[in-house]
Structure formats: C-alpha cells, structure tokens
Coordinates of C-alpha atoms in Angstrom, one line a residue:
Chain A
Q1 CA 0.0 0.0 0.0
S2 CA 1.5 3.3 -1.1
V3 CA 1.7 6.3 1.2
L4 CA 0.4 8.6 -1.6
T5 CA -2.9 7.5 -3.2
Q6 CA -3.4 7.7 -7.0
P7 CA -6.2 6.2 -9.1
P8 CA -4.8 3.0 -10.8
S9 CA -6.0 4.0 -14.2
A10 CA -7.2 6.9 -16.3
S11 CA -8.1 7.3 -19.9
G12 CA -9.0 9.9 -22.6
S13 CA -9.3 10.3 -26.3
P14 CA -6.7 12.3 -28.3
G15 CA -7.1 16.0 -27.8
Q16 CA -9.0 15.7 -24.5
R17 CA -7.9 16.8 -21.1
V18 CA -7.1 14.3 -18.3
T19 CA -6.4 14.9 -14.7
I20 CA -4.6 12.5 -12.3
S21 CA -5.0 13.0 -8.6
C22 CA -2.5 12.3 -5.8
S23 CA -3.7 12.3 -2.2
G24 CA -1.4 12.4 0.8
S25 CA -1.3 14.0 4.3
S26 CA 0.2 16.8 6.3
S27 CA 3.5 15.0 6.7
N28 CA 4.1 14.7 3.0
I29 CA 2.2 16.7 0.3
E30 CA 1.0 19.5 2.5
S31 CA 4.5 20.4 3.8
N32 CA 6.7 19.4 0.9
Y33 CA 7.1 19.8 -2.8
V34 CA 5.3 17.3 -5.1
Y35 CA 7.0 15.8 -8.1
W36 CA 5.5 13.9 -11.0
Y37 CA 7.3 11.3 -13.1
Q38 CA 6.3 9.7 -16.5
Q39 CA 7.3 6.1 -17.1
L40 CA 6.9 4.9 -20.7
P41 CA 6.7 1.1 -21.0
G42 CA 10.0 -0.6 -20.3
T43 CA 11.9 2.7 -19.6
A44 CA 13.1 4.6 -16.6
P45 CA 11.0 7.3 -15.0
K46 CA 11.4 10.8 -16.5
L47 CA 10.9 14.0 -14.5
L48 CA 7.7 15.7 -15.7
I49 CA 6.9 18.2 -12.9
H50 CA 9.0 19.5 -10.0
R51 CA 8.3 21.8 -7.1
N52 CA 4.5 21.3 -7.5
N53 CA 4.1 23.0 -10.8
Q54 CA 7.4 23.6 -12.5
R55 CA 8.2 22.0 -15.9
P56 CA 11.8 21.0 -16.7
S57 CA 13.0 22.3 -20.0
G58 CA 11.8 20.1 -22.8
V59 CA 8.5 19.1 -21.1
P60 CA 5.5 20.5 -23.2
D61 CA 3.2 23.0 -21.5
R62 CA 0.4 20.5 -22.1
F63 CA 1.5 19.1 -18.7
A64 CA 0.6 21.1 -15.6
G65 CA 0.9 20.3 -11.9
S66 CA -0.9 21.8 -9.0
K67 CA -1.2 21.4 -5.3
S68 CA -3.7 22.3 -2.6
G69 CA -3.4 21.2 1.0
T70 CA -2.8 17.4 1.2
S71 CA -3.6 16.8 -2.5
A72 CA -2.0 17.3 -5.8
S73 CA -2.9 16.8 -9.4
L74 CA -1.4 16.4 -12.8
A75 CA -3.4 17.7 -15.8
I76 CA -2.6 16.7 -19.3
S77 CA -4.3 18.7 -22.1
G78 CA -4.4 18.0 -25.8
L79 CA -3.9 14.3 -25.1
R80 CA -1.6 12.5 -27.6
S81 CA -0.9 8.8 -28.2
E82 CA 2.7 9.2 -26.9
D83 CA 1.3 10.3 -23.5
E84 CA 0.2 6.7 -22.9
A85 CA 2.4 5.8 -19.8
D86 CA 2.4 5.3 -16.1
Y87 CA 2.5 8.4 -14.0
Y88 CA 3.8 8.6 -10.4
C89 CA 3.5 11.4 -7.9
A90 CA 6.2 11.7 -5.2
S91 CA 7.1 13.8 -2.2
W92 CA 9.2 13.9 0.9
D93 CA 7.6 12.5 4.1
H94 CA 8.5 13.5 7.6
T95 CA 7.4 11.0 10.2
L96 CA 8.5 9.7 13.7
S97 CA 10.6 7.1 11.9
G98 CA 12.6 9.8 10.1
Q99 CA 12.7 11.3 6.6
D100 CA 11.5 9.3 3.7
W101 CA 10.6 9.7 0.1
V102 CA 7.2 8.4 -0.8
F103 CA 5.6 7.6 -4.1
G104 CA 2.0 7.1 -5.3
G105 CA 1.1 3.6 -6.6
G106 CA 1.1 5.0 -10.1
T107 CA -1.7 5.7 -12.6
K108 CA -1.7 3.9 -16.0
L109 CA -2.9 6.4 -18.6
T110 CA -4.6 4.9 -21.7
V111 CA -5.2 7.0 -24.8
L112 CA -8.2 5.6 -26.4
Chain B
Q1 CA 25.0 15.2 -21.2
L2 CA 24.6 13.4 -17.9
Q3 CA 24.3 9.7 -18.0
L4 CA 23.9 7.1 -15.2
Q5 CA 24.5 3.4 -15.8
E6 CA 23.8 0.7 -13.3
S7 CA 25.8 -2.5 -13.2
G8 CA 26.0 -5.6 -11.1
P9 CA 24.8 -9.2 -10.8
G10 CA 21.4 -10.0 -12.2
L11 CA 20.9 -12.9 -9.8
V12 CA 21.5 -13.0 -6.1
K13 CA 20.8 -15.9 -3.7
P14 CA 18.6 -15.4 -0.7
S15 CA 20.5 -14.3 2.5
E16 CA 23.4 -13.0 0.4
T17 CA 24.4 -9.4 -0.5
L18 CA 23.1 -7.4 -3.4
S19 CA 25.8 -5.1 -4.7
L20 CA 25.2 -2.6 -7.5
T21 CA 27.3 0.2 -8.9
C22 CA 26.2 3.3 -10.7
T23 CA 28.7 4.9 -13.1
V24 CA 28.2 8.6 -13.8
S25 CA 29.4 10.3 -16.9
G26 CA 28.9 13.9 -18.1
G27 CA 29.0 15.1 -14.5
S28 CA 31.0 14.8 -11.3
I29 CA 29.7 13.0 -8.2
S30 CA 32.1 15.2 -6.2
S31 CA 29.9 18.3 -6.9
S32 CA 28.3 19.9 -3.9
S33 CA 25.3 20.8 -6.1
Y34 CA 23.9 17.3 -6.3
Y35 CA 23.1 14.1 -4.4
W36 CA 22.9 10.5 -5.7
S37 CA 20.3 8.0 -4.9
W38 CA 19.0 4.4 -5.4
I39 CA 15.4 3.7 -6.1
R40 CA 13.8 0.3 -6.9
Q41 CA 10.7 -1.0 -8.6
P42 CA 9.4 -4.6 -8.0
P43 CA 8.0 -6.2 -11.2
G44 CA 4.6 -4.7 -12.0
K45 CA 4.7 -2.5 -8.9
G46 CA 5.4 1.1 -7.9
L47 CA 8.6 2.9 -7.0
E48 CA 10.4 2.8 -3.6
W49 CA 13.3 5.0 -2.5
I50 CA 16.2 3.1 -0.9
G51 CA 18.7 5.8 0.0
T52 CA 20.7 8.8 -0.9
I53 CA 24.3 10.0 -0.5
Y54 CA 25.8 13.5 -0.7
Y55 CA 29.2 14.5 -2.0
S56 CA 30.3 14.9 1.7
G57 CA 29.6 11.2 2.2
S58 CA 26.5 11.9 4.3
T59 CA 23.9 9.2 3.8
Y60 CA 20.1 8.9 4.3
Y61 CA 18.2 5.6 4.1
K62 CA 14.6 4.6 3.9
P63 CA 13.7 3.9 7.6
A64 CA 12.3 0.4 6.7
L65 CA 15.5 -0.6 5.0
K66 CA 18.0 1.2 7.1
S67 CA 19.3 -1.9 8.9
R68 CA 20.2 -3.6 5.6
V69 CA 21.4 -0.9 3.3
S70 CA 24.7 0.8 2.7
I71 CA 25.5 3.4 0.0
S72 CA 29.0 4.7 -0.7
L73 CA 30.9 6.9 -3.1
D74 CA 34.1 6.2 -5.2
T75 CA 35.1 9.6 -6.4
S76 CA 38.2 8.2 -8.2
K77 CA 35.9 6.3 -10.5
N78 CA 33.0 8.7 -10.5
Q79 CA 30.8 5.9 -9.2
F80 CA 28.5 5.2 -6.2
S81 CA 27.4 1.9 -5.0
L82 CA 24.6 0.1 -3.2
N83 CA 24.9 -2.9 -0.8
L84 CA 21.7 -4.6 0.5
S85 CA 22.0 -7.5 2.9
P86 CA 20.7 -10.0 3.6
V87 CA 18.3 -10.2 0.7
T88 CA 15.0 -12.1 0.3
A89 CA 12.7 -12.7 -2.7
T90 CA 10.9 -9.5 -1.9
D91 CA 14.0 -7.6 -2.9
T92 CA 13.6 -8.7 -6.5
A93 CA 13.2 -5.5 -8.5
V94 CA 14.5 -3.2 -11.1
Y95 CA 17.1 -1.0 -9.4
Y96 CA 17.6 2.6 -10.6
C97 CA 20.3 5.0 -9.7
A98 CA 19.4 8.7 -9.9
R99 CA 20.7 12.2 -9.4
G100 CA 19.0 15.1 -7.6
I101 CA 19.8 18.7 -6.9
A102 CA 21.0 19.2 -3.4
V103 CA 18.3 21.7 -2.2
P104 CA 15.7 21.0 0.5
G105 CA 12.7 19.0 -0.8
A106 CA 14.2 18.1 -4.1
L107 CA 13.6 14.7 -5.7
P108 CA 15.6 13.2 -8.6
D109 CA 15.8 14.8 -12.0
Y110 CA 17.9 12.3 -13.8
W111 CA 17.6 8.5 -13.7
G112 CA 19.6 5.6 -15.0
Q113 CA 18.0 3.0 -17.3
G114 CA 17.7 0.5 -14.4
T115 CA 18.9 -3.0 -13.9
L116 CA 16.8 -6.1 -12.9
V117 CA 18.0 -8.0 -9.9
T118 CA 16.3 -11.3 -9.1
V119 CA 16.7 -12.9 -5.7
S120 CA 16.4 -16.7 -6.1
S121 CA 18.3 -19.8 -5.2

C-alpha cells in the first residue's frame, strides 16, 4: 500500500484533457514539494513536474501540476498517443521514523 | 549530457548481499550541487526509495530498509554503490540510480535506465 494515493487508471481520447490525482497527508504533500514522473513502457521514470508546478526544459506545456493542501494533481491537455504511460507522484515525508521519500502507486494512462 | 549506468549481478541468492554500482558520466559525483540515490521497482509495482548519498559522504536511508542498506561513493571512478544485505525474494526489483539537486525538498531529476536483480536460489 503506497503512502500517496493515486487512481490505478485513467483514460482519454486524443485531444482531450485528463487529470490524475494524488492524495497524501500533512506530513508529506501538505508540507513538501510534489514531483511527477512519467514512465513509458520498459523505460526509466522521467521527471515531468518538479516543485509542485514547474516543468523542466523540454516538457511540453500540455503538462501542468498543481497542489492544494494534502492533495496534488497532474493535468494533461491536448492528449496525444505518446502520452500513454504510467504516471507517479512523489514527495518527501517526515514521520517519527525519520525522513522518507514516498511515491504514489502509479496511474496507468490509456489514450483511447 | 549526464548519463547514469547501473551495473552488477542480475541474480543473487537469498540471504546473500546485493551489490550494484552506478557509473556517472557527463558530471562529477564530487559536486556539492547534487546528491545520488538508489530507487527500486518490483516487477509490475510502484517505486520505492532506498537511500541517498551526498558529496560529503552523508547518507540517508529509507527507515524500513536502514538496517540492511549501505551506500558509498568512489570519487576516483565517479561511481557510487549500493549494498543490500541480507536479501530475500521481496528484494527482487529493477534498481535505478538517480541524481537530484541538493536543495531542500528536491527529488531526482535524472535516472539511469535500471537493472533487474532477481533474488532466487
């Protein structure tokens, strides 16, 4: 069971807008940055969004991150077939056990 | 261009030690601007942070793995390494090495391609 909760799947048709949610708590999302990674089949994760809503150079502005309280979301607009991938949210977590990085369980995006 | 490449045995016996090395090219692991990490992904499952090392040698490990993990730097070879011991079948996973910017709250920006390690007798 992942510390951050994501829907296991999402889907949309080309050109549509899709949103993926990520739910956490006060010890992780609410008090730390949220990152989003895209993992194409058989490849390593690629950084998509950092510091809640910042895109690294080369990431299209079709991808947008946001955060509010203990939740975050990734919006993908103008959906394209090459967006079909697994998407993971991640954040630092501060607990009594110490500092930890935590990930969501991943959302498999299907482009219909 | 920064590149990270994992290497090591693809098969490890239960109760033994998993040892992996990450070779960094296109950047120096001695830079104070970055940290270096290991992350794993069991087959068909999600991602799990294992630990991180800074240029100073300071290390931070996932609390649940802390008693079994060790990460070290070899600046002469521009490499960093992971040791995990003892291993069980649940340690079977693709292991990734990654780099992050050494500022508070930052998570990795570059990842290696990953290497599959199977724990089996």
